[in-house]
Coordinates of C-alpha atoms in Angstrom, one line a residue:
X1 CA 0.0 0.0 0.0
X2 CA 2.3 2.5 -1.7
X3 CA 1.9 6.3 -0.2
X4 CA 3.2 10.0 0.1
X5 CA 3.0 12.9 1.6
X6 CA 4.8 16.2 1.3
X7 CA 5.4 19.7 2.5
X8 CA 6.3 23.1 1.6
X9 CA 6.6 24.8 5.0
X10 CA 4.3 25.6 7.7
X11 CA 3.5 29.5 8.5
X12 CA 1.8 30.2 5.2
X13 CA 1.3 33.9 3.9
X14 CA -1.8 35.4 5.8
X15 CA -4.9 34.5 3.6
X16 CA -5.6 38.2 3.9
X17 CA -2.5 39.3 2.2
X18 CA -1.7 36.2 -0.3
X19 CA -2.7 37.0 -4.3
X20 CA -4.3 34.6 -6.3
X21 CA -1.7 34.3 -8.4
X22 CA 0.7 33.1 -5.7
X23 CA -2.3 31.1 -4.4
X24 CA -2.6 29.0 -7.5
X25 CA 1.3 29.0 -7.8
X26 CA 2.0 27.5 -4.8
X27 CA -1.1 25.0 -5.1
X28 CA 0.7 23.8 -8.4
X29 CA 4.4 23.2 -7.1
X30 CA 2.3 20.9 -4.6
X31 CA 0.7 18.7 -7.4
X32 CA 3.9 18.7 -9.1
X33 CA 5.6 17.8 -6.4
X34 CA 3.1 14.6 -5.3
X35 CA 2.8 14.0 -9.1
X36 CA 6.4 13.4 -9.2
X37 CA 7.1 11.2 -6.1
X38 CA 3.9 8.9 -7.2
X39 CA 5.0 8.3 -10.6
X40 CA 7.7 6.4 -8.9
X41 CA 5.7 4.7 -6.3
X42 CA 3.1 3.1 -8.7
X43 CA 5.8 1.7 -10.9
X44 CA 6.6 -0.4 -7.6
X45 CA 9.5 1.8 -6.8
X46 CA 11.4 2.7 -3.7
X47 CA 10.2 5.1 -0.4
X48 CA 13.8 6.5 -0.9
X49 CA 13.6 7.8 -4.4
X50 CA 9.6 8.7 -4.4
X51 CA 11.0 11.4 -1.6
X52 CA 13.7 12.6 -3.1
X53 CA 11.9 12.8 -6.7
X54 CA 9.4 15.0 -4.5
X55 CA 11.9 16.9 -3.0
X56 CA 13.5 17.9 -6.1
X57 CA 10.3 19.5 -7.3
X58 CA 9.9 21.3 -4.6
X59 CA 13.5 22.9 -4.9
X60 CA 12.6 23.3 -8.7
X61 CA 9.3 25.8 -7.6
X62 CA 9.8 29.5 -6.7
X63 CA 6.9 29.0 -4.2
X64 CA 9.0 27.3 -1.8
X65 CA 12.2 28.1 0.4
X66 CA 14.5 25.8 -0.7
X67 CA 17.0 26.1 -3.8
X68 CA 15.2 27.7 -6.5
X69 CA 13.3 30.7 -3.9
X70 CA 15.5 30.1 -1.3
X71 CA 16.0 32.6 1.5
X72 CA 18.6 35.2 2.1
X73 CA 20.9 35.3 5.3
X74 CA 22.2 38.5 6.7
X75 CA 24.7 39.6 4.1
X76 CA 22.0 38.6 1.7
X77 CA 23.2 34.7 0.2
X78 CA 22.2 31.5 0.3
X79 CA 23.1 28.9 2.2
X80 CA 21.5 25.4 1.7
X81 CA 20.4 22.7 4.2
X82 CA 19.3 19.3 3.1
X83 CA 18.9 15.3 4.6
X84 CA 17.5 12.3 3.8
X85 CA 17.2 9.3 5.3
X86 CA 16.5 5.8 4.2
X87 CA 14.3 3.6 6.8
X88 CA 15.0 0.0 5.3
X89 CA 18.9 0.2 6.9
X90 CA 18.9 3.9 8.8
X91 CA 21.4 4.7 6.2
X92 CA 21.1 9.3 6.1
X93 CA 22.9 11.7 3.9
X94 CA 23.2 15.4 4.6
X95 CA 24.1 18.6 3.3
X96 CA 24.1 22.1 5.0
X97 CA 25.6 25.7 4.0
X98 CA 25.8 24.8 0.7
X99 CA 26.1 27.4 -1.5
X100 CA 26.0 26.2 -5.3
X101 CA 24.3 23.0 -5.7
X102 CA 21.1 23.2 -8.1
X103 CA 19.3 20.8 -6.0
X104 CA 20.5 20.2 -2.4
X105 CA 18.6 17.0 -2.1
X106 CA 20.4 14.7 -4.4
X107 CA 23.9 15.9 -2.9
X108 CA 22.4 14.6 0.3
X109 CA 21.2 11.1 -1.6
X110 CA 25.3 10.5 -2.9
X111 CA 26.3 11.1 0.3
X112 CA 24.0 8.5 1.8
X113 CA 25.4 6.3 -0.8
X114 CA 28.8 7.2 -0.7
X115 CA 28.4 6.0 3.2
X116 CA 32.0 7.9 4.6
X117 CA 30.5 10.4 6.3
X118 CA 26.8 11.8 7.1
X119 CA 27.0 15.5 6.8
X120 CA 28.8 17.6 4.5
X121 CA 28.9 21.3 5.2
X122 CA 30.2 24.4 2.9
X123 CA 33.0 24.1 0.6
X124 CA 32.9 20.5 1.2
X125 CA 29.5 19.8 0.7
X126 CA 29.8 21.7 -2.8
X127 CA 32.9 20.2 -3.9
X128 CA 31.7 16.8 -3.2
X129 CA 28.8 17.6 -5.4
X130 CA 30.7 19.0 -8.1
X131 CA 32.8 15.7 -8.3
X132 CA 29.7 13.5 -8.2
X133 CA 28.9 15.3 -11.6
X134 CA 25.9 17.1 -10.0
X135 CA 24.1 20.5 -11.5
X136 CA 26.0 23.4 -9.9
X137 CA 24.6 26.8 -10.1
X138 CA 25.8 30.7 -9.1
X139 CA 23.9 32.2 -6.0
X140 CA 21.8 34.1 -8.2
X141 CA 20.0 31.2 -9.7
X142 CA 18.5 31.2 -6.2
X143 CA 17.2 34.5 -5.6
X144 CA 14.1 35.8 -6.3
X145 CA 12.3 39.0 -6.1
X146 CA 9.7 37.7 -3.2
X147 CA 13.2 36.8 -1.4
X148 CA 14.9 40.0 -2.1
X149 CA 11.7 41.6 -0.3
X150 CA 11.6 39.2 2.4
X151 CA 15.4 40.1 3.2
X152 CA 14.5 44.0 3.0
X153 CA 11.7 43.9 5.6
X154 CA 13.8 41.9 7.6
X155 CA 16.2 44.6 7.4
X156 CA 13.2 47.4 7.9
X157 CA 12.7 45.2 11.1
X158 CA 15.6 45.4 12.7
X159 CA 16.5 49.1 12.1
X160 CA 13.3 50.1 13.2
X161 CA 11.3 51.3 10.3
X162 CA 8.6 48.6 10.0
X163 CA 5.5 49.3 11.4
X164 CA 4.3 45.7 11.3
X165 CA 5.5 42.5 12.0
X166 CA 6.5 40.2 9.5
X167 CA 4.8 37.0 8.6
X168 CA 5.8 33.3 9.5
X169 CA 6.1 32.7 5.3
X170 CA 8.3 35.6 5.1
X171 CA 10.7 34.4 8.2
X172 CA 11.3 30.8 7.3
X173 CA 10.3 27.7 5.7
X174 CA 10.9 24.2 4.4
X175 CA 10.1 21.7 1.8
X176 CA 9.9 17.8 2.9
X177 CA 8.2 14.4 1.8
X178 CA 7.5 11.3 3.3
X179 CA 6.8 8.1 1.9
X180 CA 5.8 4.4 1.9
X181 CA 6.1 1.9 -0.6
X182 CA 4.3 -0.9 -1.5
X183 CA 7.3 -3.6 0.2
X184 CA 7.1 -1.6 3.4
X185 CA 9.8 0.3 3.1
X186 CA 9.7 4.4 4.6
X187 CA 12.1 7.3 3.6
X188 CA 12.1 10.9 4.4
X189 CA 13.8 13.7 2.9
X190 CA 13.5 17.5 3.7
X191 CA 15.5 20.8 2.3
X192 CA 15.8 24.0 2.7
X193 CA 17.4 27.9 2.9
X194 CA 17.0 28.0 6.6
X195 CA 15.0 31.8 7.6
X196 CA 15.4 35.0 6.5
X197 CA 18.4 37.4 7.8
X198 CA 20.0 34.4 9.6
X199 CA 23.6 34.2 10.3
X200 CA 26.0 33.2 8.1
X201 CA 27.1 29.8 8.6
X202 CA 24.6 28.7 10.8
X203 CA 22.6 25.1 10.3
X204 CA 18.8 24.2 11.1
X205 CA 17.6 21.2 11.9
X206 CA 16.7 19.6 8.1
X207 CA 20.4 18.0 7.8
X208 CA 20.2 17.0 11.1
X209 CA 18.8 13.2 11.2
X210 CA 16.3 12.6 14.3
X211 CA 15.7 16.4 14.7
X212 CA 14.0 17.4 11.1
X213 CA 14.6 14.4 9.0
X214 CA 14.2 10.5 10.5
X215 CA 12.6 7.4 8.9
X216 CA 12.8 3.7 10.4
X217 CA 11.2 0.7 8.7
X218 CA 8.4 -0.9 11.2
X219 CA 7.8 2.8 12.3
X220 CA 7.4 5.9 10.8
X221 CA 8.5 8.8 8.6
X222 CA 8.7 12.2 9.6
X223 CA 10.0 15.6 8.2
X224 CA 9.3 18.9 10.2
X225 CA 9.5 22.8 8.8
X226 CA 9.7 25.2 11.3
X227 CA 12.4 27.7 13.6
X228 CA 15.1 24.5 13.3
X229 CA 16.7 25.1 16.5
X230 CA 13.1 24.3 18.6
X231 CA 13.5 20.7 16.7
X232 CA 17.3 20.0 17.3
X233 CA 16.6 21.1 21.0
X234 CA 13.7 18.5 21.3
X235 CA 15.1 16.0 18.9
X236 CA 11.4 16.0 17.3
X237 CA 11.5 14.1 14.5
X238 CA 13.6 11.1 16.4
X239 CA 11.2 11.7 19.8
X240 CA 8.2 11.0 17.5
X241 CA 9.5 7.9 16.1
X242 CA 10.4 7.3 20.1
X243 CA 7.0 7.5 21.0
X244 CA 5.3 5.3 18.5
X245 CA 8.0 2.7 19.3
X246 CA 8.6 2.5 22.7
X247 CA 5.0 3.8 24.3
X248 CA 2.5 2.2 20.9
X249 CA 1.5 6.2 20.6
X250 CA -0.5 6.3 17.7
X251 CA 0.8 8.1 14.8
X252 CA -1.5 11.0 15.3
X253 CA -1.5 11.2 19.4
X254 CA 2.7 11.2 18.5
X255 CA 2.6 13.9 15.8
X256 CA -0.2 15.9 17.7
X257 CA 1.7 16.1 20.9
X258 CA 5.2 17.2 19.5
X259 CA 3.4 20.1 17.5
X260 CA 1.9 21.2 21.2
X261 CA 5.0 21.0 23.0
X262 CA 6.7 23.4 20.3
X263 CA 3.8 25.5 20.5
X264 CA 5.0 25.8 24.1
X265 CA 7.9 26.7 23.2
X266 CA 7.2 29.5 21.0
X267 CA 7.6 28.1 17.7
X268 CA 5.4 27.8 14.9
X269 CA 6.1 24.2 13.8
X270 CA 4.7 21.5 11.4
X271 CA 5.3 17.9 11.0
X272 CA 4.1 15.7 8.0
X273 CA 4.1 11.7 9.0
X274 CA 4.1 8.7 7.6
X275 CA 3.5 5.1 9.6
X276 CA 4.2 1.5 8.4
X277 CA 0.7 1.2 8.1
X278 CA 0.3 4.1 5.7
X279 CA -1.8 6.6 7.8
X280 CA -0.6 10.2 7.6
X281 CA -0.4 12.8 9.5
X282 CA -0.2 16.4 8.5
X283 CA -0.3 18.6 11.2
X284 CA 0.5 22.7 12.2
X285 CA 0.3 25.3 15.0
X286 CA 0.6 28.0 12.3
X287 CA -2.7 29.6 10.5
X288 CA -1.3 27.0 7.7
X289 CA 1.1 24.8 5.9
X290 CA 1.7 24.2 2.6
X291 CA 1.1 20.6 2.2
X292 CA -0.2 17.4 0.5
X293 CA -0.9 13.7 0.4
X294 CA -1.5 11.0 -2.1
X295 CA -3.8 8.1 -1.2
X296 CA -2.8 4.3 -1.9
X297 CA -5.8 4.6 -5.1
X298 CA -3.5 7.8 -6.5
X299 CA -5.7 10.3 -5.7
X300 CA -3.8 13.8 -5.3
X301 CA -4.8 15.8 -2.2
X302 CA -3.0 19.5 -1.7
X303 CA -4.2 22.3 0.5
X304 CA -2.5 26.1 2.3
X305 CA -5.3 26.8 5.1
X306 CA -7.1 24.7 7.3
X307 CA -10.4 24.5 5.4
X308 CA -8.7 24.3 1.6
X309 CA -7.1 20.7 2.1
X310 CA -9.0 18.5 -0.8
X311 CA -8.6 16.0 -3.7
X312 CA -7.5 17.7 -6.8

């Protein structure tokens, strides 16, 4: 019973303030994205690849802060964070402050196969990617205009000459998928720029397996969007996966209660889930998240808000 699920951050643009255009754009980069993770799970094909297919769709879509639309740090470049991890042998690849690589994901996939080391960061991460023959790109190819904006407010923030305070969507953000396929197996991948005006150099939880990215056969799948230091502090995606296999908490009781506990903490947070038996879980403390599901028939779900989550 072959499934997916995906994300594209949680802390969505205020419905108020989001145009249709960027409505129906970032509705499409979601199909897209499921589209292209299912076409590999009903040819019989692995958890692993469906995700990072996904993934790579996401980074492809200027909706979405990761690669392509990525964020802007403090002295306005990008710096990329990326992990995925395969729940058939706990094997996990990472990538974080990358700076060139087209899309983050796959470096993180050759360095889960390469298997002699976990994490690349910087220069390294880069260089590895270059030798593996993968897509390398100038910063530019990054940036968009909605970035460049988000950086300036950001700036208008902190010197004092915005009035208002700046949305979730325009802080941070994520892009993630989890999946099952039909032999059981799960995988989950997630990417990212990190949030806007950070400091150079620094790393969020997505590279960093059991905090944003964690996926073990028999159990679950998880990938989280959200402030990244809240996860690596509560090891969130691991303490999930804890839960469901040490205490039976069902999927949603698991998912559920680590979205509250962040809440607590002050951070807008989502999760999307995955179990061995194929249930999902897609769940928020922000006004939204980007997000969407395919069921074991193929149907395509994708929703923003609360009450716009449907089949396609």
């Amino acid at each position: 019973m072959a499934t997916l699920a995906i994300h594209g951050g949680a802390g969505t643009i205020p419905r108020g303030s989001i145009t249709e255009e960027g409505y129906r754009a970032a509705r499409e980069g979601l199909r897209a994205a499921l589209a292209a993770g299912w076409s590999v799970l009903k040819e019989g094909g692995l958890a692993i690849d469906a995700v990072e297919a996904a993934v790579v769709a996401l980074e492809d879509h200027p909706s979405f802060n990761a690669a392509h639309g990525a964020i802007l740090n403090e002295r306005q470049e990008h710096e990329l964070d990326a992990g995925i991890m395969d729940g058939r042998t706990l094997a996990a690849g990472a990538i974080a402050s990358a700076r060139h690589i087209r899309n983050p994901i796959q470096a993180a996939r050759l360095i889960m196969e390469d298997g002699t080391c976990l994490l690349l960061s910087g220069a390294g991460a880069d260089d590895f990617a270059r030798g593996q023959g993968l897509a390398m790109v100038e910063q530019d190819y990054f940036t968009t205009p909605l970035r460049k904006q988000h950086w300036q407010r950001a700036e208008d923030e902190r010197t004092g000459k915005l009035n208002r305070s700046r949305t979730e969507a325009e802080k941070h953000g994520t892009v993630g998928a989890v999946a099952l396929d039909d032999a059981g197996n799960l995988a989950a991948a997630t990417s990212t720029g990190g949030y806007t005006f950070k400091r150079a150099g620094r790393v969020g939880d997505a590279p960093i397996i059991g905090a944003g990215t964690y996926a073990r056969n028999g159990v679950v799948a998880v990938s989280c969007t959200g402030l990244g230091e809240y996860f690596i502090r509560r090891c969130t995606a691991h303490d999930i996966a804890s839960r469901m296999l040490y205490l039976d908490t069902p999927l949603a009781d698991a998912t559920q209660n680590a979205v509250n506990e962040l809440k607590g903490d002050g951070a807008g947070a989502g999760i999307i889930a995955i179990d061995r038996h194929g249930a999902i879980s897609l769940v928020h403390n922000t006004e939204g998240m980007y997000r969407g599901k395919v069921s074991d028939e193929g149907v395509i779900y994708v929703g923003i808000y609360a009450d716009d989550f449907g089949a396609e």
